[in-house]
Short mmCIF file of C-alpha atoms and ligand atoms in Angstrom, two decimals:
data_model
loop_
_atom_site.label_atom_id
_atom_site.label_comp_id
_atom_site.label_asym_id
_atom_site.label_seq_id
_atom_site.Cartn_x
_atom_site.Cartn_y
_atom_site.Cartn_z
CA MET A 1146 12.95 1.07 23.20
CA PRO A 1147 16.81 1.09 23.09
CA ARG A 1148 18.20 1.17 19.57
CA THR A 1149 21.03 -1.14 18.64
CA PRO A 1150 22.49 -1.64 15.16
CA GLY A 1151 20.13 -3.80 13.17
CA ALA A 1152 17.20 -3.00 15.46
CA ALA A 1153 15.21 -0.95 12.96
CA VAL A 1154 14.76 -0.94 9.21
CA THR A 1155 12.83 1.58 7.12
CA ALA A 1156 11.49 0.58 3.71
CA ARG A 1157 9.74 2.72 1.12
CA ALA A 1158 7.06 1.61 -1.36
CA PRO A 1159 5.35 3.66 -4.07
CA ALA A 1160 1.75 4.65 -4.73
CA LYS A 1161 0.43 3.91 -8.22
CA VAL A 1162 -1.77 5.26 -10.94
CA ASN A 1163 -3.52 3.03 -13.49
CA LEU A 1164 -2.87 4.26 -17.04
CA LEU A 1165 -5.40 1.69 -18.21
CA LEU A 1166 -7.83 -0.37 -16.16
CA GLU A 1167 -10.00 -2.77 -18.14
CA VAL A 1168 -12.43 -4.79 -16.06
CA GLY A 1169 -13.80 -8.11 -17.32
CA PRO A 1170 -16.69 -10.09 -15.87
CA ARG A 1171 -16.91 -10.98 -12.18
CA ARG A 1172 -15.24 -14.33 -11.41
CA ASP A 1173 -16.55 -17.11 -9.19
CA ASP A 1174 -14.15 -16.04 -6.40
CA GLY A 1175 -15.71 -12.54 -6.36
CA TYR A 1176 -12.73 -10.84 -8.06
CA HIS A 1177 -12.76 -9.49 -11.60
CA ASP A 1178 -10.25 -10.37 -14.28
CA ILE A 1179 -8.55 -7.16 -15.25
CA VAL A 1180 -5.98 -5.87 -17.73
CA THR A 1181 -4.24 -2.87 -16.26
CA VAL A 1182 -1.13 -0.78 -16.78
CA PHE A 1183 0.30 0.35 -13.47
CA GLN A 1184 2.75 3.19 -13.09
CA ALA A 1185 4.56 3.73 -9.77
CA LEU A 1186 4.72 7.28 -8.46
CA ALA A 1187 7.40 9.27 -6.69
CA LEU A 1188 4.88 9.51 -3.86
CA ALA A 1189 5.54 6.80 -1.31
CA GLU A 1190 4.83 5.30 2.07
CA ASP A 1191 7.70 4.65 4.50
CA VAL A 1192 7.34 1.81 6.96
CA THR A 1193 9.81 1.40 9.83
CA ALA A 1194 10.05 -2.00 11.50
CA GLU A 1195 11.59 -1.96 14.98
CA ARG A 1196 12.53 -5.01 16.97
CA ALA A 1197 10.16 -5.60 19.90
CA ALA A 1198 10.48 -7.75 23.01
CA PRO A 1199 9.57 -11.46 22.81
CA GLY A 1200 5.81 -11.86 23.18
CA HIS A 1201 5.08 -8.28 22.06
CA GLY A 1202 3.49 -9.44 18.80
CA THR A 1203 2.94 -6.97 15.96
CA THR A 1204 1.83 -3.41 16.67
CA VAL A 1205 1.48 -0.37 14.44
CA ARG A 1206 1.21 3.40 14.62
CA VAL A 1207 0.56 5.85 11.79
CA ARG A 1208 2.21 9.25 11.35
CA PRO A 1209 0.39 11.17 8.63
CA ARG A 1210 2.42 13.59 6.51
CA PRO A 1211 1.02 17.15 6.56
CA GLY A 1212 -2.29 17.33 4.70
CA VAL A 1213 -2.98 13.57 4.89
CA ASP A 1214 -6.04 12.40 6.84
CA ALA A 1215 -5.11 9.00 8.27
CA SER A 1216 -8.03 8.74 10.68
CA ALA A 1217 -9.61 5.88 8.69
CA VAL A 1218 -6.51 3.65 8.87
CA PRO A 1219 -7.15 0.70 11.23
CA LEU A 1220 -4.56 0.08 13.98
CA ASP A 1221 -5.58 -3.51 14.67
CA GLY A 1222 -4.90 -6.82 12.95
CA THR A 1223 -6.71 -5.69 9.82
CA ASN A 1224 -4.03 -3.07 9.05
CA LEU A 1225 -2.32 -4.27 5.86
CA ALA A 1226 1.20 -3.65 7.22
CA VAL A 1227 0.38 -5.73 10.33
CA ARG A 1228 -1.07 -8.50 8.15
CA ALA A 1229 2.08 -8.39 6.00
CA ALA A 1230 4.43 -8.72 9.01
CA ARG A 1231 2.40 -11.58 10.47
CA LEU A 1232 2.20 -13.41 7.14
CA LEU A 1233 5.98 -13.16 6.66
CA ALA A 1234 6.58 -14.38 10.24
CA GLU A 1235 4.23 -17.30 9.73
CA ARG A 1236 5.81 -18.21 6.37
CA THR A 1237 9.38 -18.12 7.74
CA GLY A 1238 8.77 -19.41 11.28
CA VAL A 1239 10.14 -16.34 13.09
CA PRO A 1240 8.31 -14.68 16.00
CA ASP A 1241 6.20 -11.74 14.79
CA ASP A 1242 7.49 -9.36 17.50
CA VAL A 1243 7.80 -6.02 15.74
CA HIS A 1244 6.61 -2.46 16.08
CA LEU A 1245 5.69 -0.82 12.78
CA THR A 1246 5.50 2.91 12.06
CA ILE A 1247 3.80 4.01 8.86
CA ASP A 1248 4.77 7.47 7.62
CA LYS A 1249 1.72 8.04 5.47
CA ALA A 1250 1.98 10.28 2.42
CA VAL A 1251 -0.55 8.55 0.14
CA PRO A 1252 -4.23 9.46 0.45
CA VAL A 1253 -6.31 6.84 2.28
CA ALA A 1254 -8.98 5.04 0.19
CA GLY A 1255 -8.01 7.24 -2.76
CA GLY A 1256 -7.47 4.65 -5.50
CA MET A 1257 -3.70 5.07 -5.30
CA ALA A 1258 -2.86 1.82 -3.47
CA GLY A 1259 -1.53 3.42 -0.29
CA GLY A 1260 -2.54 0.40 1.80
CA SER A 1261 -0.87 -1.93 -0.70
CA ALA A 1262 2.29 0.19 -0.47
CA ASP A 1263 2.17 -0.19 3.33
CA ALA A 1264 1.99 -3.97 2.94
CA ALA A 1265 4.84 -4.02 0.42
CA ALA A 1266 7.06 -1.77 2.55
CA ALA A 1267 6.29 -3.83 5.68
CA LEU A 1268 7.24 -7.06 3.87
CA VAL A 1269 10.56 -5.59 2.72
CA ALA A 1270 11.34 -3.93 6.08
CA CYS A 1271 10.57 -7.06 8.13
CA ASP A 1272 12.40 -9.32 5.67
CA ALA A 1273 15.52 -7.19 6.26
CA LEU A 1274 14.98 -6.78 10.03
CA TRP A 1275 14.46 -10.49 10.60
CA GLN A 1276 17.08 -11.45 8.00
CA THR A 1277 14.63 -13.92 6.51
CA ARG A 1278 15.99 -13.05 3.03
CA LEU A 1279 12.98 -14.26 1.07
CA GLY A 1280 13.78 -12.16 -1.97
CA LEU A 1281 11.45 -10.53 -4.44
CA THR A 1282 9.80 -13.64 -5.93
CA ALA A 1283 8.72 -15.12 -2.60
CA LEU A 1284 7.73 -11.71 -1.21
CA THR A 1285 5.58 -11.18 -4.33
CA GLU A 1286 3.74 -14.46 -3.64
CA LEU A 1287 3.03 -13.31 -0.07
CA GLY A 1288 2.04 -9.88 -1.37
CA ALA A 1289 -0.58 -11.37 -3.71
CA GLN A 1290 -2.24 -13.00 -0.67
CA LEU A 1291 -2.52 -9.57 0.98
CA GLY A 1292 -4.05 -7.62 -1.92
CA SER A 1293 -4.20 -7.47 -5.70
CA ASP A 1294 -2.00 -4.34 -5.92
CA VAL A 1295 0.69 -5.43 -3.44
CA PRO A 1296 2.86 -7.28 -6.01
CA PHE A 1297 3.04 -4.11 -8.11
CA ALA A 1298 4.04 -2.00 -5.08
CA LEU A 1299 6.94 -4.46 -4.61
CA HIS A 1300 8.05 -4.24 -8.27
CA GLY A 1301 7.33 -0.59 -9.11
CA ARG A 1302 8.19 1.17 -12.42
CA THR A 1303 5.61 0.50 -15.16
CA ALA A 1304 3.96 -2.89 -15.61
CA VAL A 1305 1.01 -4.63 -17.22
CA GLY A 1306 -1.07 -6.42 -14.59
CA THR A 1307 -3.41 -9.30 -15.45
CA GLY A 1308 -5.41 -11.86 -13.49
CA ARG A 1309 -6.84 -9.80 -10.64
CA GLY A 1310 -3.90 -7.42 -11.14
CA GLU A 1311 -1.29 -9.51 -9.36
CA GLN A 1312 0.35 -11.08 -12.44
CA LEU A 1313 2.92 -8.59 -13.69
CA ALA A 1314 4.93 -8.06 -16.85
CA PRO A 1315 7.25 -5.04 -16.88
CA VAL A 1316 6.83 -2.43 -19.61
CA MET A 1317 10.15 -1.17 -20.95
CA THR A 1318 9.98 2.62 -21.13
CA THR A 1319 12.55 5.29 -20.45
CA ALA A 1320 10.01 8.12 -20.61
CA ARG A 1321 9.14 10.12 -17.50
CA PHE A 1322 5.72 11.62 -16.88
CA SER A 1323 4.43 14.30 -14.53
CA TRP A 1324 1.12 13.80 -12.75
CA VAL A 1325 -1.23 15.92 -10.70
CA PHE A 1326 -3.66 14.24 -8.29
CA VAL A 1327 -6.81 16.00 -7.14
CA LEU A 1328 -8.00 14.42 -3.90
CA ALA A 1329 -11.61 14.11 -2.80
CA GLY A 1330 -12.85 14.53 0.76
CA ASP A 1331 -14.37 11.10 1.30
CA GLY A 1332 -12.71 7.90 0.11
CA LEU A 1333 -14.40 5.21 -2.00
CA SER A 1334 -14.23 1.55 -1.02
CA THR A 1335 -12.76 -0.62 -3.79
CA PRO A 1336 -15.27 -3.49 -3.34
CA ALA A 1337 -18.14 -0.95 -3.44
CA VAL A 1338 -16.89 0.49 -6.73
CA TYR A 1339 -16.54 -2.96 -8.33
CA ALA A 1340 -20.04 -3.85 -7.06
CA GLU A 1341 -21.44 -0.64 -8.56
CA LEU A 1342 -19.82 -1.50 -11.91
CA ASP A 1343 -21.48 -4.95 -11.80
CA ARG A 1344 -24.81 -3.25 -11.11
CA LEU A 1345 -24.40 -0.76 -13.97
CA ARG A 1346 -23.29 -3.53 -16.31
CA ALA A 1347 -26.04 -5.99 -15.39
CA ASP A 1348 -26.92 -6.66 -19.05
CA ARG A 1349 -23.55 -5.99 -20.77
CA PRO A 1350 -20.65 -8.01 -19.34
CA GLY A 1351 -17.24 -6.33 -19.31
CA ARG A 1352 -14.72 -7.10 -22.06
CA LEU A 1353 -10.95 -7.05 -22.06
CA GLU A 1354 -9.88 -5.48 -25.36
CA GLU A 1355 -6.38 -5.72 -26.79
CA PRO A 1356 -6.41 -2.40 -28.79
CA ARG A 1357 -6.65 -0.24 -25.67
CA LEU A 1358 -3.53 -1.89 -24.21
CA ASP A 1359 -1.70 -1.43 -27.52
CA ALA A 1360 -2.49 2.29 -27.50
CA VAL A 1361 -1.11 2.76 -23.97
CA GLU A 1362 2.04 0.74 -24.73
CA ARG A 1363 2.65 2.72 -27.95
CA ALA A 1364 2.23 6.00 -26.06
CA LEU A 1365 4.64 4.83 -23.33
CA ARG A 1366 7.24 3.92 -25.95
CA SER A 1367 6.85 7.30 -27.68
CA GLY A 1368 7.15 9.18 -24.39
CA ASP A 1369 4.60 11.69 -25.72
CA PRO A 1370 2.34 12.86 -22.87
CA LEU A 1371 -0.35 13.96 -25.35
CA ALA A 1372 -0.50 10.42 -26.80
CA LEU A 1373 -0.57 8.90 -23.31
CA GLY A 1374 -3.19 11.40 -22.18
CA ALA A 1375 -5.44 10.37 -25.08
CA ALA A 1376 -4.94 6.66 -24.31
CA LEU A 1377 -5.75 6.82 -20.55
CA ASP A 1378 -8.85 4.76 -19.78
CA ASN A 1379 -10.48 3.26 -16.71
CA ASP A 1380 -13.55 1.00 -16.74
CA LEU A 1381 -14.08 1.70 -13.02
CA GLN A 1382 -14.52 5.41 -13.76
CA GLU A 1383 -18.19 5.02 -14.68
CA ALA A 1384 -18.88 3.33 -11.33
CA ALA A 1385 -16.79 5.82 -9.35
CA LEU A 1386 -18.68 8.72 -11.01
CA SER A 1387 -21.97 7.03 -10.24
CA LEU A 1388 -21.05 6.88 -6.52
CA ALA A 1389 -19.32 10.28 -6.46
CA PRO A 1390 -20.91 12.45 -9.20
CA GLN A 1391 -18.96 15.56 -8.11
CA LEU A 1392 -15.88 14.01 -9.75
CA VAL A 1393 -17.31 14.86 -13.19
CA ALA A 1394 -16.61 18.53 -12.44
CA THR A 1395 -13.07 17.73 -11.28
CA LEU A 1396 -12.32 15.86 -14.53
CA GLU A 1397 -13.75 18.76 -16.54
CA ALA A 1398 -11.77 21.32 -14.54
CA GLY A 1399 -8.58 19.36 -15.19
CA ARG A 1400 -9.21 19.22 -18.94
CA ALA A 1401 -10.19 22.91 -19.03
CA ALA A 1402 -6.93 23.79 -17.22
CA GLY A 1403 -4.96 22.09 -20.02
CA ALA A 1404 -4.22 18.58 -18.75
CA ALA A 1405 -3.05 16.17 -21.48
CA GLY A 1406 -5.37 13.59 -19.96
CA ALA A 1407 -7.77 13.24 -17.03
CA VAL A 1408 -8.98 9.99 -15.50
CA VAL A 1409 -10.21 8.62 -12.18
CA SER A 1410 -7.29 6.87 -10.45
CA GLY A 1411 -8.02 3.18 -9.84
CA SER A 1412 -11.29 2.86 -7.93
CA GLY A 1413 -11.20 6.58 -7.12
CA PRO A 1414 -12.14 9.06 -5.88
CA THR A 1415 -8.76 10.67 -6.64
CA VAL A 1416 -8.60 12.22 -10.13
CA ALA A 1417 -5.30 11.86 -12.01
CA LEU A 1418 -4.29 14.59 -14.47
CA LEU A 1419 -1.38 14.07 -16.85
CA ALA A 1420 0.81 17.14 -17.41
CA THR A 1421 3.20 17.74 -20.31
CA SER A 1422 6.22 18.62 -18.10
CA PRO A 1423 7.11 19.04 -14.41
CA ALA A 1424 6.58 22.81 -14.77
CA HIS A 1425 3.18 22.23 -16.37
CA ALA A 1426 2.27 19.92 -13.46
CA ARG A 1427 3.04 22.70 -10.99
CA GLU A 1428 0.91 25.13 -13.04
CA LEU A 1429 -1.99 22.68 -13.18
CA ALA A 1430 -1.72 22.00 -9.44
CA ALA A 1431 -1.78 25.73 -8.69
CA GLU A 1432 -4.83 26.22 -10.90
CA LEU A 1433 -6.76 23.23 -9.51
CA GLY A 1434 -5.65 24.00 -5.94
CA ARG A 1435 -7.04 27.52 -5.99
CA ASP A 1436 -10.55 26.45 -4.95
CA ARG A 1437 -9.45 23.62 -2.67
CA PRO A 1438 -8.18 23.59 0.91
CA GLY A 1439 -4.43 22.94 1.48
CA GLY A 1440 -3.13 19.47 0.71
CA ALA A 1441 -5.94 18.58 -1.70
CA VAL A 1442 -3.72 18.57 -4.79
CA LEU A 1443 -0.50 16.54 -5.12
CA VAL A 1444 2.19 16.50 -7.80
CA ALA A 1445 4.23 13.37 -8.50
CA ASP A 1446 6.65 12.25 -11.22
CA ALA A 1447 6.67 8.70 -12.52
CA PRO A 1448 7.78 6.00 -12.88
CA ALA A 1449 9.40 5.27 -9.51
CA PRO A 1450 11.12 2.14 -8.19
CA GLY A 1451 9.37 -0.58 -6.21
CA ALA A 1452 9.64 -1.31 -2.49
CA ARG A 1453 13.16 -1.03 -1.13
CA VAL A 1454 15.14 -0.58 2.06
CA LEU A 1455 16.23 3.03 2.47
CA GLU A 1456 20.01 3.27 2.58
CA ALA A 1457 20.16 5.69 5.48
CA VAL A 1458 18.59 3.36 8.02
CA ARG A 1459 19.74 -0.02 6.80
CA ALA A 1460 20.06 -2.72 9.45
CA GLY A 1461 23.53 -2.91 11.02
CA GLY A 1462 26.36 -3.64 8.65
CA GLU A 1463 24.42 -5.16 5.73
O1 C5P B 2797 -7.27 -7.60 -3.56
P1 C5P B 2797 -7.75 -6.30 -2.98
O2 C5P B 2797 -7.77 -6.29 -1.50
O3 C5P B 2797 -7.02 -5.15 -3.53
O4 C5P B 2797 -9.24 -6.14 -3.49
C1 C5P B 2797 -10.20 -5.47 -2.73
C2 C5P B 2797 -11.55 -5.80 -3.31
O5 C5P B 2797 -11.70 -5.19 -4.60
C3 C5P B 2797 -11.83 -7.27 -3.56
O6 C5P B 2797 -12.33 -7.90 -2.42
C4 C5P B 2797 -12.87 -7.21 -4.67
O7 C5P B 2797 -14.14 -6.89 -4.16
C5 C5P B 2797 -12.41 -6.03 -5.48
N1 C5P B 2797 -11.56 -6.43 -6.60
C6 C5P B 2797 -12.11 -7.06 -7.70
N2 C5P B 2797 -11.34 -7.42 -8.76
C7 C5P B 2797 -9.99 -7.14 -8.76
C8 C5P B 2797 -9.40 -6.49 -7.66
C9 C5P B 2797 -10.22 -6.14 -6.58
O8 C5P B 2797 -13.33 -7.31 -7.74
N3 C5P B 2797 -9.27 -7.48 -9.83
#
């Protein structure tokens, strides 16, 4: 396809880790009310949107970064980036002719919201390519229709999420944290993990408790990784461990290696370890990586910004 100025836009959107994930009872619409604290990671997906000929529709290809297994990512209309482009086109009345390329760095089905980052980056890239100029508020509304974590991937940084996770309030913190992520071979499906939690909790409905959120917010304000490590908590962890019991050993290995905190990331199966410094994160990654094949341990600083157009490939003249 010939490239002309303004014919392609690349946007970047971050993966996330949940510092806290409290899960309340199942709602009538099948979702669960949650109270979560998201933190965006300097580990991101890049989505390039290229103009395509009239009638082409929306297509997608995926280029995995080294060490990432992207074989489970669908290339049809169920791909979240494709759904994002089509939703934006429908909302703004433009033709949805675009070819998307996802440069995938975030583990698939890992509990780190890689698919949500794809949707967020596709919204931002197509909004710039098509000059539909919806802006963050309207894009966030579209994002919430695509997935509960998409609004956060648009906003980034650190935020409290309520509702099903799509209602965001930023957390003011200047502290930076260093994370290590230990990946698991097979992904876990988010609906399956929530369903397992419902099964385990059959006779004790989930509760959303204010003190746990206070502890995380205090730790974020202090910037002390030991305080944050102690405050990390995830109600989905019990369900993820029930479906993937081998993760117990990973959590224990992380703690034994000196992590300030160890928790299953989101719905898992990735395990997040909090380090006390960037150098400590590299040490932890080396230690945890020793028994694992290449690419199974990632290091990422946080927080990171939300979805944005990358300067270097901005559409012509804007
Ligand atoms: O909205 P999203 O696509 O991220 O959610 C995937 C699935 O995870 C939902 O269909 C639902 O089964 C489960 N979920 C939930 N409660 C939430 C978020 C997700 O039960 N707050």
